[in-house]
Amino acid sequence: MSPTSRLTLVTGAAGFIGFFVARALLARGDAVIGIDNLNDYYDPALKKARLQQLSTQARFVFEPMDVADRAAMQALFSKRRFTHIVHLAAQAGVRYSITNPHAYVESNVVGFLNILEAARATPMEHLVYASSSSVYGAKGSLPFAEVDRVDHPISLYAATKRANELMAHVYALQFALSLTGLRFFTVYGPWGRPDMATFMFTRALLAGEPIDVYNRGDMQRDFTYIEDIVGGVVRVLDRVPAPDAAGVQHRVFNLGNHRPEPLMRFIEVLAAALGRTPVMNLLPMQPGDVKATFADTTTFQNEYGWTPTTTIDEGLPHFVRWYRDYYAV
């Protein structure tokens, strides 16, 4: 199927990753329907600014709706015949799940079920959905590989993402759907989420305020630049997974930079790009956090012949330039 004959649904289209995925698909000629509930987990103005960028494209249509709204999902799929789905809508954030658990079950579990049920009732080629590196929990050995056991989550957010993977397997098995899950590793870049470290550190450093550094800085993250994430998502979307030995077309892949960076080095590179000297509040580990993440991307590279390449030395200055321009600071 040529890109011009596609109709792709992108859920969470006003979100960080959803915005970039929709933009990439539009740039190559896909028609895209984007949906989002524009909730206030973080500043809705940023979400609306992303949507404004997408709305200049003739092949983009935005429908404000919540994936947890079963009737709305049924109505959407009754009037549109999607060939592909990129499901990115979710309640994000590990720490927020401690105080607002119902938001995670409603959006991440009920919402995903509604998407699966709609896809089941509509002939389509491929559904790609977002999982998370959080499913690995506090696994001691590094790097994290897809064959590792992931049955000991340490946050409700992680548990909902693992539930998504299991739900997808069942629907692929029982209803012959073609599904691929992607475990994203610490995505950052322009238009990023205000609740993540890159954004929070930048805001504080430019304001001359101290930054909160958990586990007293003894942490590592596999920071993955947004354009690399999009490159992976689009490659996966374009190829239906080969069936396993049981004939099930469901695969789960890590999508990370396969390059864990010490948090202190991340702060050093960011501060240099900002021209600031950081003052740090060294704090203990937060509940639900893990000390280190590190993606083994061998399976993805073998399958798709590609792997992320952008280092934080390249990616963080891109973010800083966007931030200064967007906020005029």
CSV table of N, CA and C in Angstrom, one decimal, residues 93-95 98 134 137-138 154-155 213-215 219 221 263 284-293:
chain,number,residue,atom,x,y,z
A,93,GLY,N,3.9,9.3,33.2
A,93,GLY,CA,4.5,9.7,34.5
A,93,GLY,C,4.5,8.6,35.5
A,94,VAL,N,5.6,8.3,36.1
A,94,VAL,CA,5.7,7.3,37.2
A,94,VAL,C,5.2,7.9,38.5
A,95,ARG,N,5.7,9.0,38.9
A,95,ARG,CA,5.4,9.5,40.2
A,95,ARG,C,3.9,9.9,40.3
A,98,ILE,N,1.3,7.4,41.7
A,98,ILE,CA,1.2,7.1,43.1
A,98,ILE,C,0.0,7.8,43.7
A,134,SER,N,9.8,1.2,31.6
A,134,SER,CA,9.4,1.1,33.0
A,134,SER,C,9.0,-0.4,33.3
A,137,GLY,N,11.2,-2.6,35.5
A,137,GLY,CA,11.3,-2.5,37.0
A,137,GLY,C,12.7,-2.3,37.5
A,138,ALA,N,13.0,-2.8,38.6
A,138,ALA,CA,14.3,-2.6,39.2
A,138,ALA,C,15.2,-3.8,38.9
A,154,ILE,N,7.5,-1.8,39.5
A,154,ILE,CA,7.6,-1.0,40.8
A,154,ILE,C,6.7,0.2,40.7
A,155,SER,N,5.9,0.4,39.7
A,155,SER,CA,4.9,1.5,39.7
A,155,SER,C,3.7,1.0,39.0
A,213,VAL,N,17.9,16.7,42.2
A,213,VAL,CA,18.7,15.6,41.6
A,213,VAL,C,18.5,14.4,42.5
A,214,TYR,N,17.8,13.4,42.0
A,214,TYR,CA,17.4,12.3,42.9
A,214,TYR,C,18.5,11.2,42.9
A,215,ASN,N,18.4,10.4,44.0
A,215,ASN,CA,19.5,9.4,44.3
A,215,ASN,C,20.8,10.1,44.4
A,219,MET,N,22.5,8.0,39.1
A,219,MET,CA,21.5,7.4,38.2
A,219,MET,C,22.1,7.4,36.8
A,221,ARG,N,20.4,7.0,32.7
A,221,ARG,CA,19.3,6.9,31.8
A,221,ARG,C,19.7,6.8,30.3
A,263,LEU,N,23.5,10.6,35.1
A,263,LEU,CA,22.7,11.8,35.2
A,263,LEU,C,23.6,13.0,35.4
A,284,PRO,N,17.2,11.9,48.0
A,284,PRO,CA,17.1,10.5,47.9
A,284,PRO,C,16.3,10.0,46.7
A,285,MET,N,16.3,8.7,46.4
A,285,MET,CA,15.5,8.1,45.3
A,285,MET,C,14.1,8.3,45.6
A,286,GLN,N,13.3,8.6,44.5
A,286,GLN,CA,11.9,8.8,44.6
A,286,GLN,C,11.2,7.4,44.5
A,287,PRO,N,10.0,7.3,45.1
A,287,PRO,CA,9.3,6.0,45.0
A,287,PRO,C,8.9,5.8,43.5
A,288,GLY,N,9.1,4.5,43.0
A,288,GLY,CA,8.8,4.2,41.7
A,288,GLY,C,9.9,4.4,40.7
A,289,ASP,N,10.9,5.1,41.1
A,289,ASP,CA,12.1,5.3,40.2
A,289,ASP,C,13.0,4.1,40.2
A,290,VAL,N,13.8,4.0,39.1
A,290,VAL,CA,14.9,3.0,39.1
A,290,VAL,C,16.2,3.7,38.9
A,291,LYS,N,17.3,3.0,39.3
A,291,LYS,CA,18.6,3.6,39.3
A,291,LYS,C,19.1,3.8,37.9
A,292,ALA,N,18.9,2.8,37.0
A,292,ALA,CA,19.5,2.9,35.7
A,292,ALA,C,18.6,2.2,34.7
A,293,THR,N,18.6,2.7,33.4
A,293,THR,CA,18.0,2.1,32.3
A,293,THR,C,19.0,2.0,31.2
